[in-house]
Short mmCIF file of C-alpha atoms and ligand atoms in Angstrom, two decimals:
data_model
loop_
_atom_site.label_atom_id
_atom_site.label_comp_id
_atom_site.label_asym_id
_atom_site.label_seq_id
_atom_site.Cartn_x
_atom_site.Cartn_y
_atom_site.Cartn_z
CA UNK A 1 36.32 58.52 43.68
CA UNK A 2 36.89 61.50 41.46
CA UNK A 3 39.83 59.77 39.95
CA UNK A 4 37.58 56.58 38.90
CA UNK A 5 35.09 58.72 37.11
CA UNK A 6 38.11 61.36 35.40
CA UNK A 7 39.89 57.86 34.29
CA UNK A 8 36.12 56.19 32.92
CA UNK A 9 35.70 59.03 30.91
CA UNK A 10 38.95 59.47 29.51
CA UNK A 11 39.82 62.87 30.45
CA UNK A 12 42.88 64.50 31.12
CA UNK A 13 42.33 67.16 33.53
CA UNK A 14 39.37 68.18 36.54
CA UNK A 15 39.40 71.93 37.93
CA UNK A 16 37.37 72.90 41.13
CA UNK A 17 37.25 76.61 41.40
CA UNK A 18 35.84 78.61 44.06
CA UNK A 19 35.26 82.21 44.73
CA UNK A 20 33.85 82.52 48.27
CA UNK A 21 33.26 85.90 48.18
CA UNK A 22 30.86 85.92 44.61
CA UNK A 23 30.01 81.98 45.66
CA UNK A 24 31.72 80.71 42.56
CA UNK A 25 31.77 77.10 42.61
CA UNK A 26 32.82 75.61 39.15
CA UNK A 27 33.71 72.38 37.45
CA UNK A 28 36.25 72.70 34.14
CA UNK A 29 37.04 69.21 32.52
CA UNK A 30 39.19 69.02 29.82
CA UNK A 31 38.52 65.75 28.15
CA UNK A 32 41.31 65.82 25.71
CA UNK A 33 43.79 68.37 23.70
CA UNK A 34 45.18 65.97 21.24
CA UNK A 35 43.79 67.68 18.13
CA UNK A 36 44.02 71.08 20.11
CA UNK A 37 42.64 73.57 22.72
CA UNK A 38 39.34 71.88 24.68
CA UNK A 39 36.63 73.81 23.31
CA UNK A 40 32.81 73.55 24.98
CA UNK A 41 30.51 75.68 26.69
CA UNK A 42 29.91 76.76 30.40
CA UNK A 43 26.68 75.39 31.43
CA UNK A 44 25.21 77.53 34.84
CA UNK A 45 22.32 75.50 36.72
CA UNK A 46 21.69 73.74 39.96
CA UNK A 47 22.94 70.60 40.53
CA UNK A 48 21.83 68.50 43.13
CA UNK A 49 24.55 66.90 44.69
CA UNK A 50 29.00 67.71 43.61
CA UNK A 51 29.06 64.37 42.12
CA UNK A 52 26.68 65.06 39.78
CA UNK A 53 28.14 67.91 38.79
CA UNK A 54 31.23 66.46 37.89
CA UNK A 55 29.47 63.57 36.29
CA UNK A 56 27.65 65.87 33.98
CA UNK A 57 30.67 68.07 33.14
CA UNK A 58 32.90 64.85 32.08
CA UNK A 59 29.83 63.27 29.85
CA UNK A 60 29.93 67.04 28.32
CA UNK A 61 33.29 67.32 27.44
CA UNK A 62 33.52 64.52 26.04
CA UNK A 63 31.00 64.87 23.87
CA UNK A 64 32.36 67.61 22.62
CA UNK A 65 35.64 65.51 21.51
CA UNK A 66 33.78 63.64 19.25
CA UNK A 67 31.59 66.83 18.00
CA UNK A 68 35.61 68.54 17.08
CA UNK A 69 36.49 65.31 15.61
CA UNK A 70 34.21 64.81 13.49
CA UNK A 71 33.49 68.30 12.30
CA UNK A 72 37.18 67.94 11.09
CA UNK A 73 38.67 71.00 13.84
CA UNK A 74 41.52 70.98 15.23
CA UNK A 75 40.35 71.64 18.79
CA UNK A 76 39.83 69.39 21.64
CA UNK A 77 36.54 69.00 24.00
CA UNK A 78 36.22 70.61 27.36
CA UNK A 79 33.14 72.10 28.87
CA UNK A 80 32.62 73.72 32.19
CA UNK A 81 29.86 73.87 34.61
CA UNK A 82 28.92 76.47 37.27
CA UNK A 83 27.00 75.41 40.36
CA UNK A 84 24.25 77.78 41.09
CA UNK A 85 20.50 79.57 39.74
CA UNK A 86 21.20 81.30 36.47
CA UNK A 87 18.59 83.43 37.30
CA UNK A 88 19.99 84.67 41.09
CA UNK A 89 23.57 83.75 41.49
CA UNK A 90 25.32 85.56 38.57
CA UNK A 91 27.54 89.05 39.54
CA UNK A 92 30.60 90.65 37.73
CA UNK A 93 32.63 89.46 40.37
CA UNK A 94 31.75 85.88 39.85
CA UNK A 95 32.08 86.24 36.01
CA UNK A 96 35.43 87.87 36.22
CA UNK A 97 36.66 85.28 39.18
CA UNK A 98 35.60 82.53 36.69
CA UNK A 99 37.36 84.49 34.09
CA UNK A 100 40.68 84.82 35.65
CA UNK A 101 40.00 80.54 36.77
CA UNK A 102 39.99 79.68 33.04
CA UNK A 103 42.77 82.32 32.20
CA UNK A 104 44.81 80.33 34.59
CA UNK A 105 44.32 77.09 32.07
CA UNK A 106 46.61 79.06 29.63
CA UNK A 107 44.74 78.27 27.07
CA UNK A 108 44.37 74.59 27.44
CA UNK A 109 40.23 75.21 27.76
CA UNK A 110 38.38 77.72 25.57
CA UNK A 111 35.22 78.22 27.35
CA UNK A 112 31.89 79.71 25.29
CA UNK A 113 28.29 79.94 25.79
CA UNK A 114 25.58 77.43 27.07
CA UNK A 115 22.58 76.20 29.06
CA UNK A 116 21.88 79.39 31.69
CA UNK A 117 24.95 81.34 29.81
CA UNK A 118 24.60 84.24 27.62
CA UNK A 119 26.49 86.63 25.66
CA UNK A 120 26.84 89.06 28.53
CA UNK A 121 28.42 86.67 30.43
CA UNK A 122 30.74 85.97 27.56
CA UNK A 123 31.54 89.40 27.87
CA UNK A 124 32.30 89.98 31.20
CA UNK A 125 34.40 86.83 30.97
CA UNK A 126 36.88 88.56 27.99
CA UNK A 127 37.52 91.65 30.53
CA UNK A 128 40.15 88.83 32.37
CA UNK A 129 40.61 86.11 29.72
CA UNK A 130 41.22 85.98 25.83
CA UNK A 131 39.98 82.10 26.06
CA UNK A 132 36.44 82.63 25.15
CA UNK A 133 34.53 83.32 22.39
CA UNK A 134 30.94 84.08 21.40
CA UNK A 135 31.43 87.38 22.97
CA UNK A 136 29.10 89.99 21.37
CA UNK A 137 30.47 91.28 18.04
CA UNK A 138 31.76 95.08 19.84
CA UNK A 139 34.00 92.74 21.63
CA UNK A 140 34.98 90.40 18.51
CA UNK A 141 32.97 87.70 18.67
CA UNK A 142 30.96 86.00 16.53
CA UNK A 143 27.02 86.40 16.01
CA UNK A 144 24.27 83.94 17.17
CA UNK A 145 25.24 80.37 16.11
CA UNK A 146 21.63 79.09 16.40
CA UNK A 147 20.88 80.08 12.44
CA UNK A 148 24.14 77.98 11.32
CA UNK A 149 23.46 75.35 13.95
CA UNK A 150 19.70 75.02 11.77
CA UNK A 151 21.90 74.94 8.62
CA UNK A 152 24.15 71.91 9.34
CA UNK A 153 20.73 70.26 11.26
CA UNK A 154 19.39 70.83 7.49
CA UNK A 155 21.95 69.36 5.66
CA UNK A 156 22.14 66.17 8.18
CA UNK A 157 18.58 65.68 7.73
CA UNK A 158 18.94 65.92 4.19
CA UNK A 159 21.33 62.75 4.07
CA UNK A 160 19.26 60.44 6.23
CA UNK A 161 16.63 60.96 4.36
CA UNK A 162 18.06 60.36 0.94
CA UNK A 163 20.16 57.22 2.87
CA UNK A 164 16.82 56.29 4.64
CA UNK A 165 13.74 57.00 2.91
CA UNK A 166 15.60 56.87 -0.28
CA UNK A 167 14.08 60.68 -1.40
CA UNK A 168 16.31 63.25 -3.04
CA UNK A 169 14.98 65.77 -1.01
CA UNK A 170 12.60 66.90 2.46
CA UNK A 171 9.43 68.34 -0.32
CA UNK A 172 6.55 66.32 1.06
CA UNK A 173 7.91 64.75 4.22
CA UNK A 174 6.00 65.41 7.59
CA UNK A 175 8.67 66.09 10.20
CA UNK A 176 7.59 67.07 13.89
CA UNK A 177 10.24 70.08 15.43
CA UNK A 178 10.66 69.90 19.23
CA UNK A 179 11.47 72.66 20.78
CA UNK A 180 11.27 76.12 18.29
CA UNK A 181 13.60 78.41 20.16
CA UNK A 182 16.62 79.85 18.54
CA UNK A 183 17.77 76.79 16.36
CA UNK A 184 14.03 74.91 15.52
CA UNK A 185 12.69 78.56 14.88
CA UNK A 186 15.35 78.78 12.21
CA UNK A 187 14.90 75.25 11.39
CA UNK A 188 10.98 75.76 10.56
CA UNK A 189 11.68 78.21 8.12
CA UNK A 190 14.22 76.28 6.39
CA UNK A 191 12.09 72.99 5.88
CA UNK A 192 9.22 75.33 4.94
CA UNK A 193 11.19 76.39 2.04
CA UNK A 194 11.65 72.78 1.19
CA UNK A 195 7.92 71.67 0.70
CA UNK A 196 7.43 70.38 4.14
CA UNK A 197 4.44 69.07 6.36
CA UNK A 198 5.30 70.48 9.65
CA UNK A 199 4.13 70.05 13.51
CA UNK A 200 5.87 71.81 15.90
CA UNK A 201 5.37 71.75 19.61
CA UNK A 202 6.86 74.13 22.32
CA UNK A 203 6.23 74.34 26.32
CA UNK A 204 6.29 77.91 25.76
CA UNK A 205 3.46 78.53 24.10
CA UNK A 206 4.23 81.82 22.92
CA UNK A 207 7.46 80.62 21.11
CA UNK A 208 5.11 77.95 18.98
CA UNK A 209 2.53 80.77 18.12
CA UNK A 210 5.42 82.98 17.19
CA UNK A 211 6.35 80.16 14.75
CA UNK A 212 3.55 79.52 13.16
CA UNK A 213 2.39 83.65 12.42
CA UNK A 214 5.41 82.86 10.01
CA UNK A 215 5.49 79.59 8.74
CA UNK A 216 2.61 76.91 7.67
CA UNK A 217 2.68 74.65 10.33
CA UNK A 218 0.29 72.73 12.99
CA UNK A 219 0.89 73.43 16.79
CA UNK A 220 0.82 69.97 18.79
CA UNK A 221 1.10 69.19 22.49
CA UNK A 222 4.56 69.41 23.14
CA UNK A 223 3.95 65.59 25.08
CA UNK A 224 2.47 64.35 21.84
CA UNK A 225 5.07 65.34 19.42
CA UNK A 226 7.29 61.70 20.38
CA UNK A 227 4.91 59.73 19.56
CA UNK A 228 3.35 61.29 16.43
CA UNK A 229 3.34 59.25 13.24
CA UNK A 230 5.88 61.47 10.97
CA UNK A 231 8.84 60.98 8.34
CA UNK A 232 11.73 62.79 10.61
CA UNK A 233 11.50 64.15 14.42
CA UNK A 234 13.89 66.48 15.05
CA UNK A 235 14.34 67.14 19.00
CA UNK A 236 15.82 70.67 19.20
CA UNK A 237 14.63 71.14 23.10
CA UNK A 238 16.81 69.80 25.80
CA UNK A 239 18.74 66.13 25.98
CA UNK A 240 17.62 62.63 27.09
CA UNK A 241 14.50 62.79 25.59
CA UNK A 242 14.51 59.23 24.44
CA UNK A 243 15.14 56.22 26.52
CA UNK A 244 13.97 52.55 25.96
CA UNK A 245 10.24 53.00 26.40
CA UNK A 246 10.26 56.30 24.29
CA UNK A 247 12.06 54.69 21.53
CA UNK A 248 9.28 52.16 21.61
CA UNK A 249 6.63 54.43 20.80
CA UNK A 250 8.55 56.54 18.26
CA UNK A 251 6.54 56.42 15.06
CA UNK A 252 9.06 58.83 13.07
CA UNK A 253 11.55 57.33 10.69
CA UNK A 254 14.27 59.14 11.14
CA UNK A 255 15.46 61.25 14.16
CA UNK A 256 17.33 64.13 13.38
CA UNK A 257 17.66 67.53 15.24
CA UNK A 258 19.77 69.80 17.26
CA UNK A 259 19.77 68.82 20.75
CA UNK A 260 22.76 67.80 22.81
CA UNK A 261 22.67 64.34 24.70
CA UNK A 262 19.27 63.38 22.79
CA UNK A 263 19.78 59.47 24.01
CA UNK A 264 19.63 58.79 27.49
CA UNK A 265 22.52 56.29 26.79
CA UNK A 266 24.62 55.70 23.40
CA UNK A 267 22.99 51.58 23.10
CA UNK A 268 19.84 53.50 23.01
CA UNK A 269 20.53 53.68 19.05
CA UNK A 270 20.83 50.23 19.07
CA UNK A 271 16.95 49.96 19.80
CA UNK A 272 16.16 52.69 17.38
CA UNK A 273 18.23 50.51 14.80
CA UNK A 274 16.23 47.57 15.72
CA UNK A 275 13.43 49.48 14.78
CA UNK A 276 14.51 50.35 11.27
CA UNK A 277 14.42 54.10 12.69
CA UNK A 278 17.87 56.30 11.67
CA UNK A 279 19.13 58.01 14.27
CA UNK A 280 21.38 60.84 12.86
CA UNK A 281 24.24 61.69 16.48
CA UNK A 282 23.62 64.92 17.75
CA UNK A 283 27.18 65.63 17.94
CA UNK A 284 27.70 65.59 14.35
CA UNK A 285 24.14 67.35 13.33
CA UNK A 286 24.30 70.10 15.70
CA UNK A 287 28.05 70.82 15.17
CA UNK A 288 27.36 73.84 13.35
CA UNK A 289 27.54 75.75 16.53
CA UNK A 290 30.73 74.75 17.32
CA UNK A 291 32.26 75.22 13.82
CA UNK A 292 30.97 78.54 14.22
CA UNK A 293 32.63 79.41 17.46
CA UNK A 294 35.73 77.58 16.12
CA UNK A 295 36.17 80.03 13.24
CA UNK A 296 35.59 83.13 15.76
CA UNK A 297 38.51 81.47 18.08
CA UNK A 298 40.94 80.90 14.89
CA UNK A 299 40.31 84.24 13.18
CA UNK A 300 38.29 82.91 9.98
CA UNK A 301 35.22 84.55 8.09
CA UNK A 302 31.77 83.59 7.55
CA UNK A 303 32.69 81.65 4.33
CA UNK A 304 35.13 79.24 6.12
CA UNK A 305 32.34 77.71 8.68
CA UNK A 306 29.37 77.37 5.94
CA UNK A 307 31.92 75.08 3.68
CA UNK A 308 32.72 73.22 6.78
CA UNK A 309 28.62 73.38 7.91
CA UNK A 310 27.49 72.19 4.53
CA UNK A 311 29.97 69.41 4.82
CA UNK A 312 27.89 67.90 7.95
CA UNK A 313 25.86 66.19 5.19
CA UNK A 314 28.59 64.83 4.02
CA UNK A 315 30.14 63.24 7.58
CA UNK A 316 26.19 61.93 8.38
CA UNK A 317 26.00 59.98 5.10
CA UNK A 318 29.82 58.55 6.13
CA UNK A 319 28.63 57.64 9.32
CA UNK A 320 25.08 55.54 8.12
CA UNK A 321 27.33 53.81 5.21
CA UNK A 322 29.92 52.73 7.79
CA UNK A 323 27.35 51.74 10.24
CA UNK A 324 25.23 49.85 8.18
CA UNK A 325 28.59 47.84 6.61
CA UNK A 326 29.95 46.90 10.52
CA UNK A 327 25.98 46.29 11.58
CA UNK A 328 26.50 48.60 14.38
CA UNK A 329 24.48 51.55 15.42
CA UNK A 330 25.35 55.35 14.24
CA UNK A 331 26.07 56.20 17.29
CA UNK A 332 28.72 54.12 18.10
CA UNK A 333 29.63 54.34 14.28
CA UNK A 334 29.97 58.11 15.29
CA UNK A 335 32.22 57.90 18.03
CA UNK A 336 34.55 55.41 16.44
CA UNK A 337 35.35 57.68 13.13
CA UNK A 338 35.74 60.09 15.50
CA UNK A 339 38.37 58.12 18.02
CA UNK A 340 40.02 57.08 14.86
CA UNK A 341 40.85 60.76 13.63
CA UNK A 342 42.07 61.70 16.65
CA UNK A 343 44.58 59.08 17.24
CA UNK A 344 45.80 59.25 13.45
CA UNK A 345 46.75 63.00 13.55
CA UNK A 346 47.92 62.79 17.70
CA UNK A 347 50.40 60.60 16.82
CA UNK A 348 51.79 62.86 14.21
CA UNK A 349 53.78 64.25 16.68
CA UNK A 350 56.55 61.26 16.16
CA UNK A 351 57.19 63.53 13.08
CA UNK A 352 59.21 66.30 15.01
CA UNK A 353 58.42 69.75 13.64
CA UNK A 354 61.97 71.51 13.21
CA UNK A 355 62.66 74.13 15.96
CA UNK A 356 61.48 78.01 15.11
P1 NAD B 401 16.49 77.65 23.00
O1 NAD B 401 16.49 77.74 24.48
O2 NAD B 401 16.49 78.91 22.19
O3 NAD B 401 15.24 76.77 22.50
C1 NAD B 401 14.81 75.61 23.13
C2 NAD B 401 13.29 75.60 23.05
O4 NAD B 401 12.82 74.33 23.51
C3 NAD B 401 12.62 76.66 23.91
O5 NAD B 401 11.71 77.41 23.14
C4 NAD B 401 11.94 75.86 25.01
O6 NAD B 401 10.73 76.46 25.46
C5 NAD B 401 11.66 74.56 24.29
N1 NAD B 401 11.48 73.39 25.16
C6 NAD B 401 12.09 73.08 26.33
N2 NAD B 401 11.65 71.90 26.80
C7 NAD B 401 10.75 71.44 25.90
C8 NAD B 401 9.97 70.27 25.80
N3 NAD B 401 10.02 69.32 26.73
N4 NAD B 401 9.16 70.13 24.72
C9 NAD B 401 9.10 71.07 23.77
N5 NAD B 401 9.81 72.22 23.81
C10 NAD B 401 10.64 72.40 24.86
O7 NAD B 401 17.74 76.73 22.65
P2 NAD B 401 18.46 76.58 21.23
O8 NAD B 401 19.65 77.45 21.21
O9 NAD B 401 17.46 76.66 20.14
O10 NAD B 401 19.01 75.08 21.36
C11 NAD B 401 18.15 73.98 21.22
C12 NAD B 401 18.95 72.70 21.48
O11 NAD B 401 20.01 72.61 20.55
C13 NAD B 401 19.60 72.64 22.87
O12 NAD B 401 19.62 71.30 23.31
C14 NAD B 401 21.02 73.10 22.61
O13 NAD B 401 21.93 72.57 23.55
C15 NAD B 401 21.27 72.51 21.23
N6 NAD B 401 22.30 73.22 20.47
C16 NAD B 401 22.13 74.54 20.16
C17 NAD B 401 23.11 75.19 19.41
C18 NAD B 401 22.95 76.64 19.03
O14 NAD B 401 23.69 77.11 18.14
N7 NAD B 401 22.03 77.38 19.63
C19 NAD B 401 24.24 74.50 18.98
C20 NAD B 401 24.38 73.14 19.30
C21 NAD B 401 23.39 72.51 20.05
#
């Protein structure tokens, strides 16, 4: 069974590891290393049966093929996911038994932060690993990608709306922000500068007050914010938050915004194309993370990632122009540029590097 659902998705490689004594039970796919090292994040949450677990991991790292791909890396996509309650289940034990799991990979998986994951944990993972990054900076890593994640959403959004809406620019559009945590905060402030009408809407209440003492904004129901007439949404909460009813009552133009897995399935953009509404792919807008981590994991400065986070304009007005010439939607547009790359420069291996 776990061989059907490796082979569906494409990957090359499933890890179980286990820790009885810290009650490590984790999942590591590596979806593919033909550009390079699988890079992706180690997600920590309950899951509720195995399957689902490794069904979940494999949609993740694959994702994050496409999201190297396209960003133009030379990395791979992997991800890894750790059975358990973030809040109860975490020791150093289990951190450094996970550690020494993913030192084991040699390298072929660079694990990172995610959902239920923080920089502590990143931390405790480096004491028996050098494959992961966005450790804090005492231990080399690399700061907070959520204010370069907000500057690559930015320049996306920028591009469908000038490829959209035909407007040189965000001054005067409404756009709704779900979700103002670490990237919409950072967002806000960014579209604020532009001109913007904004609504945000947060479950935490707090967060969206916390918002708005510092930016000109209205605070909506979080449950209204999908269906609120607007220019742009941007969903920067959690994933799957449209699906084939929700894309009926979108009233937004454009959807554009930071979180992963925002369609509950890819031929979900085929609705929102059949409703004249652009759907920029998450895995190219939100790739500034990624970038970011990338450049902490190859040894390159600040500069390096904002030239390659200012290009994610550039890829998201590639993607609508190719999309709109094959009548196809940008998500599958997406994915294809991206399957494309990666089979161009794989198979430059037939061009034998001399011996060193
Ligand atoms: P975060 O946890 O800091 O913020 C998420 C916010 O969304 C929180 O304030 C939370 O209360 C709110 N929220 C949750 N459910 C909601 C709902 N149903 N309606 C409205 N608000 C809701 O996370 P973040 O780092 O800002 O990331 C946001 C999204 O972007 C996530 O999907 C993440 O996977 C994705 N992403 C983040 C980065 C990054 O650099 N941080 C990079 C790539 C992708």
């Amino acid at each position: 069974m776990y061989f059907e659902m490796i082979e569906d998705r494409g990957a090359e490689q499933v890890t179980f590891c286990s820790d009885p004594v810290s009650g490590l039970r984790a999942v590591v796919a590596v979806h593919s290393t033909a550009l390079g090292p699988a890079l992706g994040g180690c997600r920590f949450q309950p899951y509720e049966t195995e399957l689902d677990a490794v069904d979940d991991v494999l949609r993740l790292a694959e994702g994050m093929t496409y999201k190297a791909a396209l960003a133009g890396l030379d990395l791979g996509g992997g991800k890894a996911v750790i059975l358990g309650d973030p809040g109860t289940d975490k020791s150093e034990r289990l951190w450094r038994a996970f550690g020494r799991h993913i030192d084991s990979l040699g390298g072929r998986y660079v694990t990172a932060e995610d959902v239920g994951t923080d920089r502590a944990d990143m931390d405790m993972i480096r004491r028996e690993t050098r494959w992961v990054v966005g450790t804090s900076p005492a231990m080399g890593g690399a700061d907070d990608p959520s204010p370069i994640t907000a500057v690559g959403v930015h320049a996306a959004m920028k591009a469908a709306v000038a490829h959209h809406l035909d407007q040189p620019g965000l001054a005067g559009l409404h756009v709704a922000v779900q979700g103002v945590g670490k990237v919409g905060s950072a967002l806000c402030h960014l579209l604020a500068a532009d001109g913007c009408r904004l609504t945000i809407g947060d479950v935490n209440a707090a967060a969206a007050r916390r918002v708005a003492a510092t930016v000109p904004c209205e605070i909506a129901d979080p449950a209204d914010l999908l269906t609120l007439a607007c220019d742009v949404l941007a969903p920067c909460a959690l994933g799957g938050v449209l699906d084939d009813s929700g894309v009926d009552r979108l009233r937004a133009r454009v959807v554009c915004g930071s979180a992963n897995n925002q369609l509950v399935r890819e031929d979900v953009a085929d609705l929102l194309a059949k409703r004249e509404i652009l759907y920029a792919p998450d895995f190219v807008v939100n790739s500034g993370g990624l970038i970011h981590v990338a450049g902490e994991l190859l040894g390159r400065d600040r500069r390096w990632a904002m030239d390659r986070v200012e290009a994610i304009g550039a890829t998201a007005r590639h993607i609508f122009e190719i999309a709109e010439a094959e009548a196809v939607s940008t998500a599958l547009a997406a994915r294809e540029i991206a399957e494309a790359r990666i089979r161009e420069i794989s198979t430059l291996e037939s061009i034998r590097r001399p011996a060193r």
